[in-house]
Short mmCIF file of C-alpha atoms and ligand atoms in Angstrom, two decimals:
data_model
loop_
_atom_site.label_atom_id
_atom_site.label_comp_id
_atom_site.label_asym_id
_atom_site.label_seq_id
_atom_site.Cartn_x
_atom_site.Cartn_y
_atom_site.Cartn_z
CA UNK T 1 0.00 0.00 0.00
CA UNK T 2 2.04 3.50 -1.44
CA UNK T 3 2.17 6.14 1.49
CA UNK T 4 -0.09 8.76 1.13
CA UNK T 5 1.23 12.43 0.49
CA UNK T 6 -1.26 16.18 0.43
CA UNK T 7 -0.82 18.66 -1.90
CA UNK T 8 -1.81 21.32 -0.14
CA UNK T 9 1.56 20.60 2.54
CA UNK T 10 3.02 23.90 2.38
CA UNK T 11 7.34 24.32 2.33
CA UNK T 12 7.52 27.94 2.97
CA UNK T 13 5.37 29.11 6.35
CA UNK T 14 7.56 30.34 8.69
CA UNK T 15 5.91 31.22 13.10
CA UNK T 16 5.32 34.63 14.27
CA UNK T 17 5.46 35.24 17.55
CA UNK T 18 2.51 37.40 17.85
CA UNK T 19 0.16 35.70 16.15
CA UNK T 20 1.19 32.21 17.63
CA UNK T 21 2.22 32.60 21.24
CA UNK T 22 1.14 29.24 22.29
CA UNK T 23 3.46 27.79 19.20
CA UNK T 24 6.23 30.17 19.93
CA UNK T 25 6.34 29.44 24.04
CA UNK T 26 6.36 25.58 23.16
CA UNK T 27 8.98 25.94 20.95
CA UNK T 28 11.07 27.90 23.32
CA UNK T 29 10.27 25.31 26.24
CA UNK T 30 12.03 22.82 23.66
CA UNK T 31 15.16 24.86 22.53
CA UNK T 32 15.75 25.69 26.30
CA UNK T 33 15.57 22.07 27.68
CA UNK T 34 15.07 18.96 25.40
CA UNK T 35 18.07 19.25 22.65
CA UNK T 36 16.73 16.26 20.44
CA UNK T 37 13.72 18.17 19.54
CA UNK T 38 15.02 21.75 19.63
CA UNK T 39 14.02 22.64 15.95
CA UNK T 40 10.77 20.18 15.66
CA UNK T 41 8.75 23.00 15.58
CA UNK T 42 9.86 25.26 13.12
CA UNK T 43 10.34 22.39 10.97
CA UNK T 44 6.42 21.20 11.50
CA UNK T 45 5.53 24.30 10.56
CA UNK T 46 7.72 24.37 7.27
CA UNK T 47 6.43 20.94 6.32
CA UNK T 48 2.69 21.89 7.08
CA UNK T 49 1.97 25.59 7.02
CA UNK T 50 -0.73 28.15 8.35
CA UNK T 51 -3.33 25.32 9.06
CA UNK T 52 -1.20 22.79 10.93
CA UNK T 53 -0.41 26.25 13.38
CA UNK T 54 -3.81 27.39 13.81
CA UNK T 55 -5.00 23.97 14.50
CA UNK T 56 -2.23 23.85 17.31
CA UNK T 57 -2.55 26.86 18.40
CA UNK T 58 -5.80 26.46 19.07
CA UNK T 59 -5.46 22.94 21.12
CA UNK T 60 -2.67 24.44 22.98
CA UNK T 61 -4.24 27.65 24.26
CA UNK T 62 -7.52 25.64 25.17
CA UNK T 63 -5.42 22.98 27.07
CA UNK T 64 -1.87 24.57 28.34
CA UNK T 65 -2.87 28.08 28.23
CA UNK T 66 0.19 29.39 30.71
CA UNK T 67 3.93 28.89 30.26
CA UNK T 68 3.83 26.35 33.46
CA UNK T 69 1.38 24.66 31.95
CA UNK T 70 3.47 24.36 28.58
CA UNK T 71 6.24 23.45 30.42
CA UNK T 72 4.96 20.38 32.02
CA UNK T 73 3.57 19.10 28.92
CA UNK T 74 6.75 19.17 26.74
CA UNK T 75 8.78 18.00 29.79
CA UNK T 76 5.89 14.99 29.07
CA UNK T 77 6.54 14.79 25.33
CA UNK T 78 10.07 14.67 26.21
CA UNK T 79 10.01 11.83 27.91
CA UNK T 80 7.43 10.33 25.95
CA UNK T 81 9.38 10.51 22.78
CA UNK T 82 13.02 9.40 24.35
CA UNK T 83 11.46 6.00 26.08
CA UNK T 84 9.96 5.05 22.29
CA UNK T 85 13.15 6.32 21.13
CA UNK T 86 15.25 3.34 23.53
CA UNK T 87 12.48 0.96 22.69
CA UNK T 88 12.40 2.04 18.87
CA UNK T 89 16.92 1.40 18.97
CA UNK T 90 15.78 -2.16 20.47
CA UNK T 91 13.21 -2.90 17.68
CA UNK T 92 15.84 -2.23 15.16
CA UNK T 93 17.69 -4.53 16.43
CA UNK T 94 16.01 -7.38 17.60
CA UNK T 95 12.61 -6.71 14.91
CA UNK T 96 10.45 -8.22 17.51
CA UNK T 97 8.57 -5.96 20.40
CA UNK T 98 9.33 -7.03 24.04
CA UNK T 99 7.18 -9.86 25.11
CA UNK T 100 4.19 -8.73 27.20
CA UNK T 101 0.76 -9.43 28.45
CA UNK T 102 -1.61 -7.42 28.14
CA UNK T 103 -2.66 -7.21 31.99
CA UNK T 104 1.10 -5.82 32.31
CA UNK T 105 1.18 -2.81 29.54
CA UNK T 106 -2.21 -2.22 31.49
CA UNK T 107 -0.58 -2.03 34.48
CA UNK T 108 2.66 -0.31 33.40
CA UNK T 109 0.90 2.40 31.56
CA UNK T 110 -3.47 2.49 31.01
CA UNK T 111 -3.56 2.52 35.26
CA UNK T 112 -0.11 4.14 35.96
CA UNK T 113 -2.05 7.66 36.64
CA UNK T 114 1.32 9.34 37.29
CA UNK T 115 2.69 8.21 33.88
CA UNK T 116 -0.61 8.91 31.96
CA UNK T 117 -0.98 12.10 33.38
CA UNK T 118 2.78 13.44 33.46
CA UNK T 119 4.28 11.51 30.22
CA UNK T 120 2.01 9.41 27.83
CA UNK T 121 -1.37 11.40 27.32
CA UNK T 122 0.66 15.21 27.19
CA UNK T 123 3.16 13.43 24.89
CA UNK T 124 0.46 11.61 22.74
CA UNK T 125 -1.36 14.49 22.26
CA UNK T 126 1.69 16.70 21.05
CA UNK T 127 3.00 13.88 18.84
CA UNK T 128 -0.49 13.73 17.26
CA UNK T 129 1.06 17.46 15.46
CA UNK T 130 4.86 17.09 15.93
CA UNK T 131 5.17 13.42 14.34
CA UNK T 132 4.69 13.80 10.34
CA UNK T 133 2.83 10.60 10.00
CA UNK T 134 0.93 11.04 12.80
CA UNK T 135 -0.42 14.53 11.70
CA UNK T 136 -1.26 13.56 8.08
CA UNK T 137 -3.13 10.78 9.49
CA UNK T 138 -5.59 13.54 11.20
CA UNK T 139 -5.71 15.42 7.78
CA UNK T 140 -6.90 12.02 6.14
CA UNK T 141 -9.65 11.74 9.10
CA UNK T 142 -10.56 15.22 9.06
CA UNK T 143 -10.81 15.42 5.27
CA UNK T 144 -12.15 12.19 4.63
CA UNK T 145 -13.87 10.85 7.63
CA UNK T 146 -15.16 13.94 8.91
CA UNK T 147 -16.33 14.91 5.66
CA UNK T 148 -18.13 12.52 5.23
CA UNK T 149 -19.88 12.75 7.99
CA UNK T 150 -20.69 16.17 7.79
CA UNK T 151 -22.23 15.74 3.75
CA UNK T 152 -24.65 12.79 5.48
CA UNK T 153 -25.49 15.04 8.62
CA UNK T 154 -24.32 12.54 11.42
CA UNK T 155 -25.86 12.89 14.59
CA UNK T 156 -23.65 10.53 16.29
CA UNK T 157 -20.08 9.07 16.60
CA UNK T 158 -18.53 7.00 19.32
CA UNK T 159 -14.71 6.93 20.16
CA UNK T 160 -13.15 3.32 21.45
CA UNK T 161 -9.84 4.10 23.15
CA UNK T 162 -10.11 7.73 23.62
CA UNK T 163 -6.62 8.05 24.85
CA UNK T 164 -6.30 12.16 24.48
CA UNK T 165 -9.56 12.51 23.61
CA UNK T 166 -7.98 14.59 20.22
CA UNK T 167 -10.20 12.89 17.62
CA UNK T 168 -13.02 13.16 19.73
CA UNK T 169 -12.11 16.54 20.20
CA UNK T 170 -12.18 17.32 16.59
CA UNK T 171 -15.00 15.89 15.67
CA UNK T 172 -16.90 17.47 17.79
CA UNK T 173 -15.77 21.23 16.89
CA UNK T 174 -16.06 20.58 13.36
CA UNK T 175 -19.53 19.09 13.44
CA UNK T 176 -21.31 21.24 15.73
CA UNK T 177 -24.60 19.22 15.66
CA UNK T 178 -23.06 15.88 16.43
CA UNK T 179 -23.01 14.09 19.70
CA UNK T 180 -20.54 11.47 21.00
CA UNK T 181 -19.95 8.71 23.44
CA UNK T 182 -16.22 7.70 24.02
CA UNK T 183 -14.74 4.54 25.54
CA UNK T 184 -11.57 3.79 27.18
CA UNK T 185 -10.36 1.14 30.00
CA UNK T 186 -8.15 3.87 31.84
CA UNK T 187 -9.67 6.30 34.63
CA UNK T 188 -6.63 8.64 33.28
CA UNK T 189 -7.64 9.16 29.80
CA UNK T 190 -11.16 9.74 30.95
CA UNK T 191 -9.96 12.29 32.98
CA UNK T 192 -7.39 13.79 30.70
CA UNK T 193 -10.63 13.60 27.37
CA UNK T 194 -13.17 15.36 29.66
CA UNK T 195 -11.02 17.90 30.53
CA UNK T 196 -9.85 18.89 26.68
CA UNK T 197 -13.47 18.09 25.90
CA UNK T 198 -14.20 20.60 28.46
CA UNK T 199 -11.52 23.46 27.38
CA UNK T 200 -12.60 23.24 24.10
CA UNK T 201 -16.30 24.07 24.97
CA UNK T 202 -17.98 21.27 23.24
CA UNK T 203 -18.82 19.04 26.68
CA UNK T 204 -22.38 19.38 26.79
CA UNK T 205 -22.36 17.22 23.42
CA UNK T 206 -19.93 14.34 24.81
CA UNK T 207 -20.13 11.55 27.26
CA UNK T 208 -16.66 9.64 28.05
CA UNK T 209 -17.25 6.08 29.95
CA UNK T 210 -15.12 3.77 31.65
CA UNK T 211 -15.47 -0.09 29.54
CA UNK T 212 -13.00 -2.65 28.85
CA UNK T 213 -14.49 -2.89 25.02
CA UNK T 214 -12.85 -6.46 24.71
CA UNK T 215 -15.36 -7.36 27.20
CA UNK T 216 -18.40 -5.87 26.91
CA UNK T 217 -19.73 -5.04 23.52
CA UNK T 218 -20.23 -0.70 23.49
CA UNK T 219 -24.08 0.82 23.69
CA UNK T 220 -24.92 2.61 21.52
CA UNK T 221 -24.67 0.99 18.07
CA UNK T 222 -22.35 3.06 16.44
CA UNK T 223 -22.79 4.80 12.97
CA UNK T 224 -20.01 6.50 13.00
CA UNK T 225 -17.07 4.49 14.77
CA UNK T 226 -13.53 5.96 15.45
CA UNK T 227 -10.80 4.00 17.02
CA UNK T 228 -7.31 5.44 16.62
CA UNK T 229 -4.12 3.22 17.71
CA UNK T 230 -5.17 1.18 19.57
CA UNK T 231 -5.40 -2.88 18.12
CA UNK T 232 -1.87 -3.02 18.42
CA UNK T 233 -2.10 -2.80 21.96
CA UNK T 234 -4.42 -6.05 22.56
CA UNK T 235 -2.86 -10.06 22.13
CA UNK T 236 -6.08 -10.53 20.15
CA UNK T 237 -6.81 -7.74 17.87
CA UNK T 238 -8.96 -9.55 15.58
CA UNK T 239 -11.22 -10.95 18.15
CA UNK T 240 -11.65 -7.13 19.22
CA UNK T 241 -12.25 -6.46 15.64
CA UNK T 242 -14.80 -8.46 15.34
CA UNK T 243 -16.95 -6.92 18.97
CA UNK T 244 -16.78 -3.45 16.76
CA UNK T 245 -18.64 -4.47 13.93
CA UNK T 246 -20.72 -6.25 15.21
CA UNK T 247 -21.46 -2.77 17.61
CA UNK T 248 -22.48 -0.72 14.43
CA UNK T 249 -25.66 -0.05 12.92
CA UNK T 250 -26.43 -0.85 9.34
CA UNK T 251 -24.90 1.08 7.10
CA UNK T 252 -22.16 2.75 10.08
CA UNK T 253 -18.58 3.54 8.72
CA UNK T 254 -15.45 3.21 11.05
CA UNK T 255 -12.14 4.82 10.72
CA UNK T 256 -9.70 2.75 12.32
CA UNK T 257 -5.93 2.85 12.59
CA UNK T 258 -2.93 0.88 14.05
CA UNK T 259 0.72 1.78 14.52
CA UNK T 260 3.09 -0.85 12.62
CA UNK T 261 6.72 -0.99 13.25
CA UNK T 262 6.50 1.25 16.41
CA UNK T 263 8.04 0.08 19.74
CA UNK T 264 5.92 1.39 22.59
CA UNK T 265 5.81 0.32 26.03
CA UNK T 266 1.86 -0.91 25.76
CA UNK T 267 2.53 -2.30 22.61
CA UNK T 268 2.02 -5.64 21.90
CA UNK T 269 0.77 -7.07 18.77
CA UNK T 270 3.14 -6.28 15.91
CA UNK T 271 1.85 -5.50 12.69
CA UNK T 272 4.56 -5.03 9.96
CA UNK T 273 2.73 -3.62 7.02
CA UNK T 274 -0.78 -2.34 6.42
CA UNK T 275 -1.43 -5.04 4.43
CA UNK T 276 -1.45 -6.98 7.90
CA UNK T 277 -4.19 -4.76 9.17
CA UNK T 278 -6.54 -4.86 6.21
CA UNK T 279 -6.25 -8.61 6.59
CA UNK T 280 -7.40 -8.23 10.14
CA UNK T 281 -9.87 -5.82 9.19
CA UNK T 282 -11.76 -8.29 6.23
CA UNK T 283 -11.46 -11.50 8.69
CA UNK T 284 -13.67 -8.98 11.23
CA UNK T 285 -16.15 -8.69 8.46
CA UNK T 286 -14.97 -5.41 7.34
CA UNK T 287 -14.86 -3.59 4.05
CA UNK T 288 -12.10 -1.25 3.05
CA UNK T 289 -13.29 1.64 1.66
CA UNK T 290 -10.29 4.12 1.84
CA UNK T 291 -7.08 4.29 3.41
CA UNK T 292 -3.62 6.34 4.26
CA UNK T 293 -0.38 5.02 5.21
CA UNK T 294 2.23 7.73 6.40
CA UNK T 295 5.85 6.95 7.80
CA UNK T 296 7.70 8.85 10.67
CA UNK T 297 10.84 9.19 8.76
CA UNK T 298 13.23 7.79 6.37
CA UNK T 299 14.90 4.75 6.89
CA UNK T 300 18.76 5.57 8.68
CA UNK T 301 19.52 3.01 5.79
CA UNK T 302 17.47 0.42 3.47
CA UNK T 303 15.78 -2.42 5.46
CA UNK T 304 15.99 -0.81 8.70
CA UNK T 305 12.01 -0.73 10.05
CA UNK T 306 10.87 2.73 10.57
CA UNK T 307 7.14 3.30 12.46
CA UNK T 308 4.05 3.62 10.41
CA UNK T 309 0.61 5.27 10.87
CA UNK T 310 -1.96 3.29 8.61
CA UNK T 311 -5.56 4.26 8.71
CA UNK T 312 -8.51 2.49 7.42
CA UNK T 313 -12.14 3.98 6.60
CA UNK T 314 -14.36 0.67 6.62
CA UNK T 315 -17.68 -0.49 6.47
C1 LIG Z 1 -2.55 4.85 22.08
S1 LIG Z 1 -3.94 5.16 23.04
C2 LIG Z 1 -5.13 5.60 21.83
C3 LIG Z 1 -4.87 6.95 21.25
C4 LIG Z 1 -6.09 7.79 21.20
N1 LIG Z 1 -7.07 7.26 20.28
C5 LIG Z 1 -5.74 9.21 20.86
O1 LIG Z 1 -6.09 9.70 19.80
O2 LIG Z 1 -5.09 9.87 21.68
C6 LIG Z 1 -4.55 3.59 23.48
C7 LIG Z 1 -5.75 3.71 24.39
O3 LIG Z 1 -6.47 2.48 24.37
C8 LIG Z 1 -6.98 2.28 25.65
N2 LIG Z 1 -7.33 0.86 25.78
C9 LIG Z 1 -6.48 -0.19 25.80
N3 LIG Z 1 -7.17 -1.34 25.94
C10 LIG Z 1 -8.49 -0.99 25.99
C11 LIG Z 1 -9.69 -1.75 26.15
N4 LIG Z 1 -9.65 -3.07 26.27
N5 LIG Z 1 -10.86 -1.08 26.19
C12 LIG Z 1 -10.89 0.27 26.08
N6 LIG Z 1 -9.79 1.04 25.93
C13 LIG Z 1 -8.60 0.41 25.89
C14 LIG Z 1 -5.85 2.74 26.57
O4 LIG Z 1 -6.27 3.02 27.87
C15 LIG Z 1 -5.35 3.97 25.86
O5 LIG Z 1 -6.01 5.13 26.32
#
C-alpha cells in the first residue's frame, strides 16, 4: 500500500510570535531544555503551514494556556518521545517488540495515573502534530472521515480508546450538531478527554465512559465508529475487531488505525505492514473503503524498520 502524500503541505510558512504565542512558548520550552527536539517546531511548521499552526494553536491555548502549563507538557513529550526512542533502537535490532501481556502494559501504563498524566497522554497528544505521520493521518480523518460525515449530517459518533480525547475533540468542533460517546479502560484518559473536551467548549455534546471494550460489547450501536491506535495494543486484535462491527448499525462507517513498526511500552501485537491490518480488518467482516499510510521518517539506511501510521475507513 504507497504512502499517502497532500498537496496542499506547504514548504515555505515560517511562526510569528505574535500571532502564535502558544506555538512560539512551546517551541522555546524545547530549545531551552530537550536538545533532540530543539528545531521540531519550526520544521512542523515548514512541512505543514498556516493550518497545521492554527489547529495547534488552538489545542494548545484551550489545554496549556500558561507557560507552566506548557512546560509540564513538553517535559511529558520529552520523555514520551526518548522511552519510544530506547524501545524504537531495540526494535531495530532485535525486529520483535518485548514480550508482554496485556494485563502488564495495562498495568505499566493504562492505570499508571502518574505516567498517563505526566508523560504518555501530554506526549500523545503533542505527537499527534509534531510526528509527520501522525499529523497527516488527522488530515486524512478530518478530510475524509469527517467529511463525510458532515455531507450525510451525522448525529452521532462514538470513540473506542479515547486516549487524548484529540479525535473526539475534533469531531466534535467541526460538526457542531453531532453528539458522541467515548470509551476507554483507563480512569486517566477519561480524565485527561473530559477535561480537553471541556476546554474546548464542546462538553455538553460528549459523554466519556469507563469499559473494557474487549469485554463488553459498546451501547450505543455506532454509525459513526472511530478507534485510533489502539489494536496493536491487545494479544487478540482480531477478536476485538470483530466486537466493533458487530457494535455498528447498518450502514455505520469506522475509521480505524494501528501503529506498525513502532516500539511502545503498551505495545504488543506487531503488525509489519498495512497489508497486515486490512487482513485483520476483512477477517472482522470489514470492508475497506479508503485508506492512508504515512511513515515517521526515512529509513537511517534500506531495510531498517521505521514506524508507520496506517488508517482504514471501513464499512
Ligand atoms: C494509544 S492510546 C489511543 C490513542 C487515542 N485514540 C488518541 O487519539 O489519543 C490507546 C488507548 O487504548 C486504551 N485501551 C487499551 N485497551 C483498551 C480496552 N480493552 N478497552 C478500552 N480502551 C482500551 C488505553 O487506555 C489507551 O487510552
Amino acid at each position: 500500500m504507497a504512502q499517502t502524500t497532500f498537496p496542499s503541505e506547504m514548504k515555505s510558512f515560517q511562526l510569528d510570535g505574535a500571532s502564535y504565542p502558544g506555538l512560539t512558548r512551546m517551541a522555546e520550552a524545547l530549545r531551552a531544555r530537550h536538545r533532540f527536539a530543539a528545531d521540531i517546531v519550526d520544521r512542523c511548521a515548514a512541512l505543514f503551514g498556516a493550518r497545521w499552526a492554527d489547529e495547534f494553536e488552538e489545542l494548545l491555548n484551550a489545554l496549556f494556556p500558561t507557560q507552566e502549563a506548557v512546560d509540564a507538557a513538553v517535559k511529558g513529550y520529552a520523555g514520551f518521545a526518548m522511552h519510544s526512542m530506547r524501545l524504537q533502537a531495540a526494535f531495530e535490532r532485535d525486529l520483535e517488540y518485548r514480550s508482554k501481556t496485556y494485563e502488564e502494559a495495562a498495568a505499566e501504563v493504562y492505570f499508571n495515573e502518574q505516567h498517563m498524566m505526566e508523560e504518555y497522554l501530554p506526549g500523545l497528544l503533542l505527537s499527534h502534530f509534531l510526528w509527520p505521520h501522525h499529523y497527516r493521518q488527522i488530515r486524512f480523518f478530518d478530510e475524509l472521515f469527517v467529511e463525510a460525515m458532515r455531507v450525510a449530517g451525522a448525529s452521532s459518533f462514538i470513540e473506542v480508546g479515547i486516549g487524548t480525547g484529540l479525535y473526539s475533540g475534533l469531531l466534535l468542533r467541526r460538526l457542531p450538531h453531532v453528539r458522541g460517546t467515548g470509551f476507554d479502560i483507563s480512569p486517566s484518559s477519561k480524565r485527561f478527554t473530559e477535561t480537553q473536551i471541556a476546554a474546548l467548549g464542546v462538553a455538553d455534546r460528549y459523554e466519556a465512559r469507563l469499559q473494557d471494550v474487549t469485554q463488553v460489547p459498546t451501547d450505543p450501536p455506532a454509525e459513526w465508529l472511530v478507534c485510533v491506535e489502539v489494536l496493536e495494543h491487545l494479544e487478540d486484535p482480531v477478536a476485538f475487531l470483530r466486537g466493533l462491527r458487530a457494535t455498528m448499525a447498518p450502514g455505520g462507517k469506522a475509521f480505524i488505525t494501528a501503529a506498525l513498526n513502532a516500539a511502545h511500552a503498551d505495545h504488543i501485537y506487531l503488525y509489519r505492514t498495512a497489508e497486515d491490518v486490512l487482513a485483520h480488518l476483512t477477517e472482522a467482516g470489514f470492508t475497506l473503503e479508503q485508506s492512508f499510510v504515512g511513515a515517521a521518517y526515512k529509513p537511517s539506511r534500506p531495510g531498517v524498520p521505521v514506524p508507520l501510521a496506517a488508517a482504514f475507513i471501513v464499512y
